[in-house]
Coordinates of C-alpha atoms in Angstrom, one line a residue:
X1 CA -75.5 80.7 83.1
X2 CA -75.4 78.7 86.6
X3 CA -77.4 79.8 89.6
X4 CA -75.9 82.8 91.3
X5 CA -73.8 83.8 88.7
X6 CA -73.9 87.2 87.2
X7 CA -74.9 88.0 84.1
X8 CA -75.8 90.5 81.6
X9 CA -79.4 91.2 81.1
X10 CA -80.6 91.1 77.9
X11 CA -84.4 91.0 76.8
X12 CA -86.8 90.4 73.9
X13 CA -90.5 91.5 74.3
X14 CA -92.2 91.4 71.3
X15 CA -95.5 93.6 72.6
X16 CA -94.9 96.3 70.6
X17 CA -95.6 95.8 66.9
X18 CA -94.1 98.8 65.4
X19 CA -91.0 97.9 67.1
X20 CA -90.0 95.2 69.2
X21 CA -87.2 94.6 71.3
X22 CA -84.9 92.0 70.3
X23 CA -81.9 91.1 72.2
X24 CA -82.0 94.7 73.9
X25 CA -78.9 94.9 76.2
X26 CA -80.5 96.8 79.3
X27 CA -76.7 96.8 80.7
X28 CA -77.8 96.0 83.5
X29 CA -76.4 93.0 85.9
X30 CA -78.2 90.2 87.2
X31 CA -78.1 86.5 88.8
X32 CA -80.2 83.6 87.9
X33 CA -82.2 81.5 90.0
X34 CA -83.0 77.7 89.9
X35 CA -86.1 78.1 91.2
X36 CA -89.8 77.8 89.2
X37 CA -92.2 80.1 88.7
X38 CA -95.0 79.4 90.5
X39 CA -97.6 80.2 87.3
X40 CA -95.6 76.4 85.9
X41 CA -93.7 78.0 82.8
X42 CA -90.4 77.1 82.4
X43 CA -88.9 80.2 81.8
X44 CA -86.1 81.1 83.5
X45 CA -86.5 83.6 86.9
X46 CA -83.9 86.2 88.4
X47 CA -82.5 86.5 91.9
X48 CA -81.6 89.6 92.1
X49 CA -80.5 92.9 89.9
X50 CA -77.2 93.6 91.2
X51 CA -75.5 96.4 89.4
X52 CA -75.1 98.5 85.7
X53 CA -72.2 97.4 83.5
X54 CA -71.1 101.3 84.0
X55 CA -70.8 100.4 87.3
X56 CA -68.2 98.3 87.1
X57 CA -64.7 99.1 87.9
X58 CA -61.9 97.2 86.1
X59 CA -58.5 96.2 87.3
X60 CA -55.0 95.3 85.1
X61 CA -55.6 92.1 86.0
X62 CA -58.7 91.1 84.9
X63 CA -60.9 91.4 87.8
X64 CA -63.5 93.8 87.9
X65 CA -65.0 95.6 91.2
X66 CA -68.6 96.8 92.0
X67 CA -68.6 100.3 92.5
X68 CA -71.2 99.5 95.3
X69 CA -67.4 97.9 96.5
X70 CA -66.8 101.9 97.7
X71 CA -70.1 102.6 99.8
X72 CA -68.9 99.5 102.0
X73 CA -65.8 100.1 102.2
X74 CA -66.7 104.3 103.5
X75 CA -69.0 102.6 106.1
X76 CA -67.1 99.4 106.9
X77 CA -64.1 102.2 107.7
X78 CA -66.9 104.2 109.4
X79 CA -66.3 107.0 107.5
X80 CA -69.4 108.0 106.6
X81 CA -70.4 108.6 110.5
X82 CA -66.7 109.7 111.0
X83 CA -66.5 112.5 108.6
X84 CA -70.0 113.3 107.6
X85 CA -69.8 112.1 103.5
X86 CA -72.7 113.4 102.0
X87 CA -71.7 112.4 98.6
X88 CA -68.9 110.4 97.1
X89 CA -67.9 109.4 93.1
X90 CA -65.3 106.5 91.8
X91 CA -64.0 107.9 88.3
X92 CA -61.8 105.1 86.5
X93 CA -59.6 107.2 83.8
X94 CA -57.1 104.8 82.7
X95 CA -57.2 101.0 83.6
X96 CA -54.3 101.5 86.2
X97 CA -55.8 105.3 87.5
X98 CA -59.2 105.5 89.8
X99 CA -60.1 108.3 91.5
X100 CA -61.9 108.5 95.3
X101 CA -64.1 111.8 95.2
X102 CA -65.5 112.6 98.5
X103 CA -67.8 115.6 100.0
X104 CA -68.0 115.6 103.8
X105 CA -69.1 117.6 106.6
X106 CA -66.0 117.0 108.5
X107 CA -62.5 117.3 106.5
X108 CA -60.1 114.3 107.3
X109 CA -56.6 114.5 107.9
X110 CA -53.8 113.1 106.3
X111 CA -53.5 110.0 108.1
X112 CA -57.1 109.3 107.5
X113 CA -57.2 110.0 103.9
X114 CA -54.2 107.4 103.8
X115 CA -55.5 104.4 106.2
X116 CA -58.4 104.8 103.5
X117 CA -56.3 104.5 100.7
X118 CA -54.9 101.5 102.2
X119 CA -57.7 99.5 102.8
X120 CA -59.0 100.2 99.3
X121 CA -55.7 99.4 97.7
X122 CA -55.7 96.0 99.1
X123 CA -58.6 95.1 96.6
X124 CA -57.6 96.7 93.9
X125 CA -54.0 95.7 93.4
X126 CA -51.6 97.9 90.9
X127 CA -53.6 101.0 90.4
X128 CA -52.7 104.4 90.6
X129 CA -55.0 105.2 93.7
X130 CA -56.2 109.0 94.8
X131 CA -58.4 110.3 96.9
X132 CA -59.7 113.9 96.5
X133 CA -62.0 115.6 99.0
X134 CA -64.3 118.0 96.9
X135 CA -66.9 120.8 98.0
X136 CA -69.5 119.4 95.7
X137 CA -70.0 116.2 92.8
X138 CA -71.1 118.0 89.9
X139 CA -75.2 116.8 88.1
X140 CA -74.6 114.7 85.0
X141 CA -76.3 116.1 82.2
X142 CA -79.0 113.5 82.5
X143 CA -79.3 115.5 86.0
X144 CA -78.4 112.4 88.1
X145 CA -75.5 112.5 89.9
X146 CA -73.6 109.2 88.9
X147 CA -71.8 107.5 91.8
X148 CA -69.4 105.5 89.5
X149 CA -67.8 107.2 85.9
X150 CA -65.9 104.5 84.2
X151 CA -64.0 106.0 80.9
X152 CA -63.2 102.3 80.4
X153 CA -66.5 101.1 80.2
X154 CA -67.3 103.8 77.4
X155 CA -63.9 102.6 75.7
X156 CA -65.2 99.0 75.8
X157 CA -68.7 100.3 74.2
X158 CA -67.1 102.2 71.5
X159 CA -65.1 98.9 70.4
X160 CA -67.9 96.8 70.2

């Protein structure tokens, strides 16, 4: 892997006796650095975390989108000061099919909810696009409330 390239993180610690972990995919995404650590091993050093492999949103063609790509785009558009989001959740059903789920204070009219679904669309090419105010995002069962669900990325699991 080159330096600022992402990659997924994958660790061995072998601390635990019992039971080590060996090439344990965390599924997490990260980017290498060139630089040294300043202790002189040679072991390679991280820049940065940058996402979950679950947050990941795949495209037709090949691409694949952060779902941190959303947030930006709700404040870039100045939604989020706009129209009050609270909270907001990407689900990717289908390859081609991604749904925008959005709570906010203040409801937006049509020609809002469209200009959004405009600026989106630009960067994710041939999808089926929709946008779907909501009075709440329903709690996972883990309790969290996940901001990306990608049906895809459990299809790709399941094939491994």
């Amino acid at each position: 892997m080159s330096e600022g390239e992402k990659g997924r993180i994958v660790v061995t610690c072998l601390e635990n006796y019992g039971m080590p972990f060996i090439r344990y995919d965390t599924e997490d995404l990260g980017t290498k650095s060139e630089e040294s650590c300043s202790c002189g091993r040679n072991l390679p050093l991280m820049n940065s975390i940058t996402g979950r492999m679950d947050d990941l949103i795949r495209l037709p063609d090949g691409n694949v989108i952060y779902g941190g790509y959303f947030r930006y785009a709700l404040k870039d558009s100045e939604w989020i000061t706009k129209y009050g989001i609270v909270q907001y959740q990407v689900i990717q059903k289908k390859l081609n099919n991604i749904v925008l789920k959005i709570v906010c204070q203040k409801r937006p009219n049509q020609q809002a909810l469209e200009s959004l679904k405009s600026l989106v669309m630009k960067h994710l090419g041939n999808v089926t696009f929709d946008i779907e105010v909501v009075n709440e995002i329903l709690v996972s069962v883990s309790g969290k409330r996940k901001t990306v669900i990608s049906e895809i990325a459990s299809q790709m699991k399941d094939s491994r």
